CSV table of C-alpha atoms and ligand atoms in Angstrom, one decimal:
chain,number,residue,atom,x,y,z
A,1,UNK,CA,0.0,0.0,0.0
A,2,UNK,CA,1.9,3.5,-1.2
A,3,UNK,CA,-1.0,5.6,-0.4
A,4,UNK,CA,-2.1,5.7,3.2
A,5,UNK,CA,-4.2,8.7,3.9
A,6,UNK,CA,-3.3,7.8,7.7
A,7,UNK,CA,-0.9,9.4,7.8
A,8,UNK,CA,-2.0,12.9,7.6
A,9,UNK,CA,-3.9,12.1,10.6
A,10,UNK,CA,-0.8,11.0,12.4
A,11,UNK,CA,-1.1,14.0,15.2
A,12,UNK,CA,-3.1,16.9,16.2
A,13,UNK,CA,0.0,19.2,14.9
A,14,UNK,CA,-0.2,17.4,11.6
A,15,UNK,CA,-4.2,17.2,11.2
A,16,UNK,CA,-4.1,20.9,12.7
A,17,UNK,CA,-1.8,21.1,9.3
A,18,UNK,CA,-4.4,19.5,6.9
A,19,UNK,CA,-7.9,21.2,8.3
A,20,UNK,CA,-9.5,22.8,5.6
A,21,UNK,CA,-12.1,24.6,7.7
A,22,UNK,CA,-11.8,26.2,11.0
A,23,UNK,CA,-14.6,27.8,13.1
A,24,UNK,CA,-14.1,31.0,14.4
A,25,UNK,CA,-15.9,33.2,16.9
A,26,UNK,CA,-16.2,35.8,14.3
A,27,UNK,CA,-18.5,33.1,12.1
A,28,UNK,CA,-21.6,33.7,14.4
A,29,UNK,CA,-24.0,35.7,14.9
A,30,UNK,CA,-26.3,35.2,18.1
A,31,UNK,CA,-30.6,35.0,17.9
A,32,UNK,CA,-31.8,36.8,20.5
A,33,UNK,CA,-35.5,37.1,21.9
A,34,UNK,CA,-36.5,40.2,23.3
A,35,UNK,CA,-39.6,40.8,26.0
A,36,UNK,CA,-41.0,44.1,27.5
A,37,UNK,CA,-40.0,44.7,30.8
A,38,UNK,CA,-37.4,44.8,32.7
A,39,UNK,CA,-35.2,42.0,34.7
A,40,UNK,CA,-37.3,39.5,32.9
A,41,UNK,CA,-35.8,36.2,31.8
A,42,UNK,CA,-37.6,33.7,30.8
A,43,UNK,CA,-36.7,30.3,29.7
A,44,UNK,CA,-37.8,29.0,26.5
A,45,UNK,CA,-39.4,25.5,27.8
A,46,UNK,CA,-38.6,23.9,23.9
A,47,UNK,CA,-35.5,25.3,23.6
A,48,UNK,CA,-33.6,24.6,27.8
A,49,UNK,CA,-30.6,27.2,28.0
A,50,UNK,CA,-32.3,29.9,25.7
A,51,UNK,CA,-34.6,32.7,27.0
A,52,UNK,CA,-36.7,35.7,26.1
A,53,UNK,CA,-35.3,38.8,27.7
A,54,UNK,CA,-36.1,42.2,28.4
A,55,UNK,CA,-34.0,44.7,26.9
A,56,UNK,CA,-31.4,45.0,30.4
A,57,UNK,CA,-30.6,41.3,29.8
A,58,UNK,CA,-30.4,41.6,25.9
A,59,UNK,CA,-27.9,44.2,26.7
A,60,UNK,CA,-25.4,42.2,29.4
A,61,UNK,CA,-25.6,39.4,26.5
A,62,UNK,CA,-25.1,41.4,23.6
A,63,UNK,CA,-22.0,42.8,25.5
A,64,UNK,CA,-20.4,39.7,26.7
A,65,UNK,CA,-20.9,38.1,23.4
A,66,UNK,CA,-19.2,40.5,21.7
A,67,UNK,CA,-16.2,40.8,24.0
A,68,UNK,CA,-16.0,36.9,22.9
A,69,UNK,CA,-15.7,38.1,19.4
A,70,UNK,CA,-19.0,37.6,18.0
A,71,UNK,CA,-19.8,40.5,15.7
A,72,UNK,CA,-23.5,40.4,15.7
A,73,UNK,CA,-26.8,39.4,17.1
A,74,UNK,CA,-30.1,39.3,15.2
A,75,UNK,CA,-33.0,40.5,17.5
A,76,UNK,CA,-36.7,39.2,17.4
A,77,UNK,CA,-39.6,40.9,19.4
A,78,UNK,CA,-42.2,39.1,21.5
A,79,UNK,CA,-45.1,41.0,21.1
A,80,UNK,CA,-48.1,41.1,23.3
A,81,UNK,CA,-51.6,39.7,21.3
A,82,UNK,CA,-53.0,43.2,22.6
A,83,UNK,CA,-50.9,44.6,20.1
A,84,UNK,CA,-51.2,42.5,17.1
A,85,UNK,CA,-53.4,42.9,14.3
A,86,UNK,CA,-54.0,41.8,11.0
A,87,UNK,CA,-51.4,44.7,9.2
A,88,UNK,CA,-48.9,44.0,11.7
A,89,UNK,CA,-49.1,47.7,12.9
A,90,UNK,CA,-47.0,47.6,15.9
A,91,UNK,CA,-44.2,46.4,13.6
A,92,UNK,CA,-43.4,50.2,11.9
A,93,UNK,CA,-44.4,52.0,15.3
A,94,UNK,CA,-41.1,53.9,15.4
A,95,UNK,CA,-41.5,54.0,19.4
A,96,UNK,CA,-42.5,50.4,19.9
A,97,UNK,CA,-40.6,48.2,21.8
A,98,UNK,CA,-38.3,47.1,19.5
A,99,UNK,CA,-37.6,50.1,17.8
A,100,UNK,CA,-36.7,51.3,21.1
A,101,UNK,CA,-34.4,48.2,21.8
A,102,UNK,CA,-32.4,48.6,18.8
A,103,UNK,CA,-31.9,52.2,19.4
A,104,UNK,CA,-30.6,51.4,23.0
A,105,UNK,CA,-28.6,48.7,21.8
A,106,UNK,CA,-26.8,50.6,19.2
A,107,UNK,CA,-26.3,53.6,21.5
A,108,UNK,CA,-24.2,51.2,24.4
A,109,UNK,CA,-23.0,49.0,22.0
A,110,UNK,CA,-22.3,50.8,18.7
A,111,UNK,CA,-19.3,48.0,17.0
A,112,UNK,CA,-22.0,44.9,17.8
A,113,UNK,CA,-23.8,44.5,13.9
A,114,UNK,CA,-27.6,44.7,15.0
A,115,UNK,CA,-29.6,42.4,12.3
A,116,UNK,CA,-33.2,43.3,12.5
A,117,UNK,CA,-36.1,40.9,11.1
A,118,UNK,CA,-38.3,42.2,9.0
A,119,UNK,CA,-42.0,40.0,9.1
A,120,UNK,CA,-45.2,40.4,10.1
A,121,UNK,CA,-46.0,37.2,12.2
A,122,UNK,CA,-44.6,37.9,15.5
A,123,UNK,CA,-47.2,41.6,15.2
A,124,UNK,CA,-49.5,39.3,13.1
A,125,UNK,CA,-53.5,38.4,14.4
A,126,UNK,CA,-52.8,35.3,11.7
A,127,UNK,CA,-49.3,34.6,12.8
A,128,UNK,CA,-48.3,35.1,9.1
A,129,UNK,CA,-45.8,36.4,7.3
A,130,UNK,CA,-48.0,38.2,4.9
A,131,UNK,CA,-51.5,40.2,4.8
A,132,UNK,CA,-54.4,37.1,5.0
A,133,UNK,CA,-57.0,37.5,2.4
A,134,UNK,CA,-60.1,38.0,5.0
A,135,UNK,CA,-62.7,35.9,2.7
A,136,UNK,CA,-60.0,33.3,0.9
A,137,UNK,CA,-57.2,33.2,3.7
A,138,UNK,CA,-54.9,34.0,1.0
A,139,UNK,CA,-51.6,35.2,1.8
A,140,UNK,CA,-51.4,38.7,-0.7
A,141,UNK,CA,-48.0,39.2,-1.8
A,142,UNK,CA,-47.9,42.7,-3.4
A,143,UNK,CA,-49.8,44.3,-0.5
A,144,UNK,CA,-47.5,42.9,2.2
A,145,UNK,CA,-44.6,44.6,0.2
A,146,UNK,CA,-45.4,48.3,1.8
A,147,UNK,CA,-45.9,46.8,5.0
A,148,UNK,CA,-42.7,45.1,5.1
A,149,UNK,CA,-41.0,48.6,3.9
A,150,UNK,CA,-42.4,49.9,6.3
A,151,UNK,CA,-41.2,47.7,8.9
A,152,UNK,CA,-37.5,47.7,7.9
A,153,UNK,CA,-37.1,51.8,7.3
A,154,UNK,CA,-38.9,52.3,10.6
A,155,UNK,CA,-36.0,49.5,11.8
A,156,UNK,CA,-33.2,51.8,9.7
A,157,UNK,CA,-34.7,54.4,11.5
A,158,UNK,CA,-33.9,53.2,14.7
A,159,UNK,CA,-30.5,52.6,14.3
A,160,UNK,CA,-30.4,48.8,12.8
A,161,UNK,CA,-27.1,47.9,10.3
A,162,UNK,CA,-29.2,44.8,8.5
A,163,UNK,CA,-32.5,44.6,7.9
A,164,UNK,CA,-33.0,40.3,7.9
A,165,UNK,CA,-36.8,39.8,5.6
A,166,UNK,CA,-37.7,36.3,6.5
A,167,UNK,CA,-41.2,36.2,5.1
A,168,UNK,CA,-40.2,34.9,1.5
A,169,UNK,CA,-42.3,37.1,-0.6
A,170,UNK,CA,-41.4,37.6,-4.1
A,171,UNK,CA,-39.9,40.7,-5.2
A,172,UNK,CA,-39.4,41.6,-1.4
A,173,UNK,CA,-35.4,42.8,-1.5
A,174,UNK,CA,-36.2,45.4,-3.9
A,175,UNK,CA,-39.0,46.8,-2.7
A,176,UNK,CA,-37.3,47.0,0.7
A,177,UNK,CA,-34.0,48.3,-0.8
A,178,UNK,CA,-35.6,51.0,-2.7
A,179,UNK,CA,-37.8,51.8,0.5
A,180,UNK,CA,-34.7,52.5,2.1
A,181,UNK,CA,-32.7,54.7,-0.1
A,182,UNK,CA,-35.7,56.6,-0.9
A,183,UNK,CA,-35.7,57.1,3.0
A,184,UNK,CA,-32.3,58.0,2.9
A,185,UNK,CA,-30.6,54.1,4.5
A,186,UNK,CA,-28.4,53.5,1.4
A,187,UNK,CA,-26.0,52.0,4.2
A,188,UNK,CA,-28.2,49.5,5.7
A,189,UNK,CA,-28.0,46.5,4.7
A,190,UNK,CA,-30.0,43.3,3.4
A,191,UNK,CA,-29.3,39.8,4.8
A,192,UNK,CA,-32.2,37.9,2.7
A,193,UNK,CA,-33.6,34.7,3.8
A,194,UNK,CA,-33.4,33.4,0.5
A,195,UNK,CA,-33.8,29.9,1.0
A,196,UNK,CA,-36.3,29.7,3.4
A,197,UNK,CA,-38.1,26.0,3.7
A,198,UNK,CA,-41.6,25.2,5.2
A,199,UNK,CA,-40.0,23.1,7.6
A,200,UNK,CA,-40.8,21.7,11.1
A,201,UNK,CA,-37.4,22.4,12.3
A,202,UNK,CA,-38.9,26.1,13.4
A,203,UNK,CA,-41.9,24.6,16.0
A,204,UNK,CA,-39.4,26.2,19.4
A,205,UNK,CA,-39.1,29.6,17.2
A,206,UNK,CA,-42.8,30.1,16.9
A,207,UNK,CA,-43.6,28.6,21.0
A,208,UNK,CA,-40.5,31.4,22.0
A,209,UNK,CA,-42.8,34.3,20.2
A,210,UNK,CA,-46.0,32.5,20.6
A,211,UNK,CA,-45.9,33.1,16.4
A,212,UNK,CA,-47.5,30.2,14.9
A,213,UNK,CA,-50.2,30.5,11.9
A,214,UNK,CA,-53.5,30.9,13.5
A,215,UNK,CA,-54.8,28.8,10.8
A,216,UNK,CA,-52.9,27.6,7.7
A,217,UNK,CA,-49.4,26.4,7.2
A,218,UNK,CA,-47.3,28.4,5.3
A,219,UNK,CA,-46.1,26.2,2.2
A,220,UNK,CA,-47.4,28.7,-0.3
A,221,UNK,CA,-44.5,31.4,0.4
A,222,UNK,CA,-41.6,29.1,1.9
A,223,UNK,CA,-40.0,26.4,0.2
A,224,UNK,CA,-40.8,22.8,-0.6
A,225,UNK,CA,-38.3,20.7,1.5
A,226,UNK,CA,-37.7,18.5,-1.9
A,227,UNK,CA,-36.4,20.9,-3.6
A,228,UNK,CA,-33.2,22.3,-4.3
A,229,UNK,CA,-33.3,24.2,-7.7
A,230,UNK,CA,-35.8,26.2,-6.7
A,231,UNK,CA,-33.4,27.9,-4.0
A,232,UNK,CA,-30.4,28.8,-7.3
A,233,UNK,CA,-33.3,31.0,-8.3
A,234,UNK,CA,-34.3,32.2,-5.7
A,235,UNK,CA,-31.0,33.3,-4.7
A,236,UNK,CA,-30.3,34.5,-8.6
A,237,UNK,CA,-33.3,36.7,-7.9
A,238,UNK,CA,-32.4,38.4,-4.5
A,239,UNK,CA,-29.0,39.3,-5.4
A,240,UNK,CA,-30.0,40.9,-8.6
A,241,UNK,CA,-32.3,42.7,-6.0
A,242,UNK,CA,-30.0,43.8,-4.1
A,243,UNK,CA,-29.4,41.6,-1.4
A,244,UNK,CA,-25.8,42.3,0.4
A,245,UNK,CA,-26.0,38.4,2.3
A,246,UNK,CA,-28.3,35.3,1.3
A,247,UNK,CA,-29.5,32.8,4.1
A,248,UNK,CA,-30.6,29.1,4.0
A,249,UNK,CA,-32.7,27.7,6.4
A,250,UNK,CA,-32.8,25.5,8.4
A,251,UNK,CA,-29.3,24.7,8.6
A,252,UNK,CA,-28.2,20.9,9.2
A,253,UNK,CA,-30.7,18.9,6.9
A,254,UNK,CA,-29.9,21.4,4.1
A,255,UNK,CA,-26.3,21.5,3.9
A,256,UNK,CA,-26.4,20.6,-0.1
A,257,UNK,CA,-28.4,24.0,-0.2
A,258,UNK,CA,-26.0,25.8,1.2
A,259,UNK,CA,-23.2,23.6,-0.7
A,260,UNK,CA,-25.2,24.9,-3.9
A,261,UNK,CA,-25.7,28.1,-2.5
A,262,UNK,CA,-22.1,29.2,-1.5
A,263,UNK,CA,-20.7,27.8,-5.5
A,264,UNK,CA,-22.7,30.3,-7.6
A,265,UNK,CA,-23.4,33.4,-4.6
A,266,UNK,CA,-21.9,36.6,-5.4
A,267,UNK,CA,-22.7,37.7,-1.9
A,268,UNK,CA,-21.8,36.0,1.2
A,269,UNK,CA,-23.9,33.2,2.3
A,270,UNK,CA,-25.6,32.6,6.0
A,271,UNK,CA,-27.1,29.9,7.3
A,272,UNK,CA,-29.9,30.0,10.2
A,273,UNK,CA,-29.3,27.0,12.3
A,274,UNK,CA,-32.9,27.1,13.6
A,275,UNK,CA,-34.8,25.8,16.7
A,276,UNK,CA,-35.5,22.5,16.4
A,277,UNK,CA,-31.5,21.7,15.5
A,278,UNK,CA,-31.1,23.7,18.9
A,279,UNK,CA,-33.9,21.7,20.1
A,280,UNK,CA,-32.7,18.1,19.1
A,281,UNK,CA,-28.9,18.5,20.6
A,282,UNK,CA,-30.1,20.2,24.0
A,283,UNK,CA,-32.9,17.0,24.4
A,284,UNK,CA,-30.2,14.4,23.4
A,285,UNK,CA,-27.4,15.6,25.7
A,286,UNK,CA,-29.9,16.2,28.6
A,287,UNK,CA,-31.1,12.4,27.8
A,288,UNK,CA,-27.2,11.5,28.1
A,289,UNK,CA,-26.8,10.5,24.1
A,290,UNK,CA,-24.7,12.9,23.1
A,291,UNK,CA,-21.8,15.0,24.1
A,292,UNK,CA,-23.5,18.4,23.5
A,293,UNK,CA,-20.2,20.3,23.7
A,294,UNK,CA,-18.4,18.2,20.8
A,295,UNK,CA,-21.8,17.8,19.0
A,296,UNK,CA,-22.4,21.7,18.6
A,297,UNK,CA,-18.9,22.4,17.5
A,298,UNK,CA,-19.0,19.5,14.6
A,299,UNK,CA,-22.6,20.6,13.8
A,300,UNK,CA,-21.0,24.1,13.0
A,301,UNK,CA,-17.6,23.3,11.5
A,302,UNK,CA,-20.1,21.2,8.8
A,303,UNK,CA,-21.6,24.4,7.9
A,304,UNK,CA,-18.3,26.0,7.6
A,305,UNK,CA,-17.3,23.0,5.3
A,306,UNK,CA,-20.4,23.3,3.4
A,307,UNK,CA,-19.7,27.0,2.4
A,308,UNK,CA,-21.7,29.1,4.7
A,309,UNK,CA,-19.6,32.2,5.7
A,310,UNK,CA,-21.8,33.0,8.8
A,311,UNK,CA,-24.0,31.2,11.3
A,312,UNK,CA,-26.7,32.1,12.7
A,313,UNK,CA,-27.4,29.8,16.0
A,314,UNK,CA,-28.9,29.7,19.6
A,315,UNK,CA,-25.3,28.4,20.4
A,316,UNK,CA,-23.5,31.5,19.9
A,317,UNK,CA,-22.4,32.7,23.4
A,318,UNK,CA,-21.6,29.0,24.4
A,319,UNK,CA,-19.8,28.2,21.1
A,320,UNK,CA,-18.2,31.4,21.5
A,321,UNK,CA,-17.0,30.4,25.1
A,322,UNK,CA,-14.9,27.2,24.1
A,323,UNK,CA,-13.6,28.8,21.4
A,324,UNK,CA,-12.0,31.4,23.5
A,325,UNK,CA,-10.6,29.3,26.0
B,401,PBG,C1,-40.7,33.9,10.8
B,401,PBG,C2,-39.5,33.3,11.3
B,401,PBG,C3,-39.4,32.0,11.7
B,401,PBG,C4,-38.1,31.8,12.1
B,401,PBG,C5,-37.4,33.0,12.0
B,401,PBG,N1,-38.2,33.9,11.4
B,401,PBG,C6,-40.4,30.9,11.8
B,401,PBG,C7,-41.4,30.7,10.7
B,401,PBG,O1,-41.1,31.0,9.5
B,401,PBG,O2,-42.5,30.3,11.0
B,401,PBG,C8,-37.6,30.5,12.7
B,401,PBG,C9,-36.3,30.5,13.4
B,401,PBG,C10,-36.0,29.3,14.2
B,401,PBG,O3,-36.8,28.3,14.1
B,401,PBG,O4,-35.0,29.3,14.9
B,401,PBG,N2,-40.6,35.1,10.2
């Protein structure tokens, strides 16, 4: 035998040699849930270890995890069902809670990259991502685009660098960008969630913001878990749109996606490792089947290895932790 692919495995200083990928603290980018209030922390029973905070909390976090090197957090409000309706009004209320987050946020913490999320369901009476048809239960596409406009200049407004649409509309990235630069944001950015599957990877997500459809499921905007072609188009269209960063989602079973994604993207390319993946390690490791330590960090070297240049994931400030020491 002449070749023996051993022996590049030999020792840690020689496989530290051959590593193709490493992951680095600078990769993530840390989901947080934010509450009114204040001192509230409250854990997410689907998700053990992650919580919805009010803004003092959001702020200790944000600052620790970016003294560990992380360079950004995307924020998501939990919004009272007082507040919701079916236009998702709350959700360009310059002075609403989450306006008034990211403002606070940016002042204390002005290097930390504040991603904002631009849809309608956690302000939604449907819990949809788009306006409901009243009498089909429709979701209208071209008259959710001036709502989501809305949303993301009243977000530039308040301070946010990247304004995250997650709703999968069509045609969404360019009617947000020019929304922006016609109010003045030619700086802010657009991270597009451009592959975004109806999955039920997100079922901890929508319990956190008590988001789910009120009636529905939402397979006629996201994507069809079979496919893959559909998301080279997808991303084709959103970076002629405009978008600075494109996002597949969920993460782990869609690595080919973001494999396909990261060989033809002009743009960088992000991938959401969602709730359930959060979910799935946290309930095996507590069950005593998995090391959750070694499995988080392989789980996000593999979507360094598949291409993604950033991670979103619930296992930032931990993640971030090891890799410091
Ligand atoms: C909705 C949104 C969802 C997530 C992020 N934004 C859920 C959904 O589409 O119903 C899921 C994230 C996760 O599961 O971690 N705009």
């Amino acid at each position: 035998m002449m070749i023996r692919p051993r022996r590049n495995r030999k020792s840690e200083s020689i496989r530290s040699l051959a590593r193709e990928n490493e992951l680095l603290a600078s990769d993530l980018i840390m989901p947080l849930f934010l509450i009114e209030g204040e001192n509230q922390k409250e854990e997410i029973s689907s998700m053990p270890g992650s919580y919805r905070m009010s803004l003092d909390h959001i702020l200790k976090v944000s600052e620790k995890l970016y003294s560990l090197g992380v360079p950004a957090i995307a924020l998501f409000p939990a919004i009272e069902e007082a507040k919701k309706d079916r236009y998702a009004s709350e959700s360009f209320n310059d002075q609403g809670i989450y306006q008034n987050a990211v403002k606070i946020i940016k002042k204390e913490i002005p290097d930390l990259t504040l991603i904002t999320d631009v849809a309608m369901d956690p302000y939604s009476s449907d819990g949809h991502d788009g306006l409901v048809d009243e009498k089909t239960g429709e979701i209208l596409n071209d008259e959710t685009l001036p709502i989501l406009g809305k949303m993301a200049v009243s977000q530039a407004k308040a301070g946010a660098d990247i304004v995250a649409p997650s709703d999968m509309m069509d045609g969404r990235v360019a009617f947000i960008r020019s929304a922006l630069d016609e109010a003045g944001f030619t700086d802010t950015g657009i991270l597009s969630y451009t592959a975004k599957y109806a999955s039920s990877f997100y079922g901890p997500f929508r319990d956190a913001l008590n988001s789910a459809p009120k009636k529905g499921d939402k397979k006629t905007y996201q994507m069809d878990p079979a496919n893959s072609r559909e998301a080279i188009r997808e991303a084709e269209l959103d970076i002629q749109e405009g978008a600075d960063f494109i996002m597949v989602k969920p993460g782990m079973p869609y690595l080919d996606v973001v494999r396909a994604l990261s060989e033809v993207s002009s743009v960088p390319v992000a991938v959401y490792n969602v709730s359930g993946e959060y979910a799935m390690l946290r309930a095996a490791s507590k069950n005593g089947w998995l090391d959750y330590r070694k499995a988080v960090l392989e789980t996000l070297l593999a979507f360094k290895r598949a291409g993604a240049d950033m991670i979103l994931t619930y296992h930032a400030l931990e993640a971030a932790e090891w890799l410091n020491e």
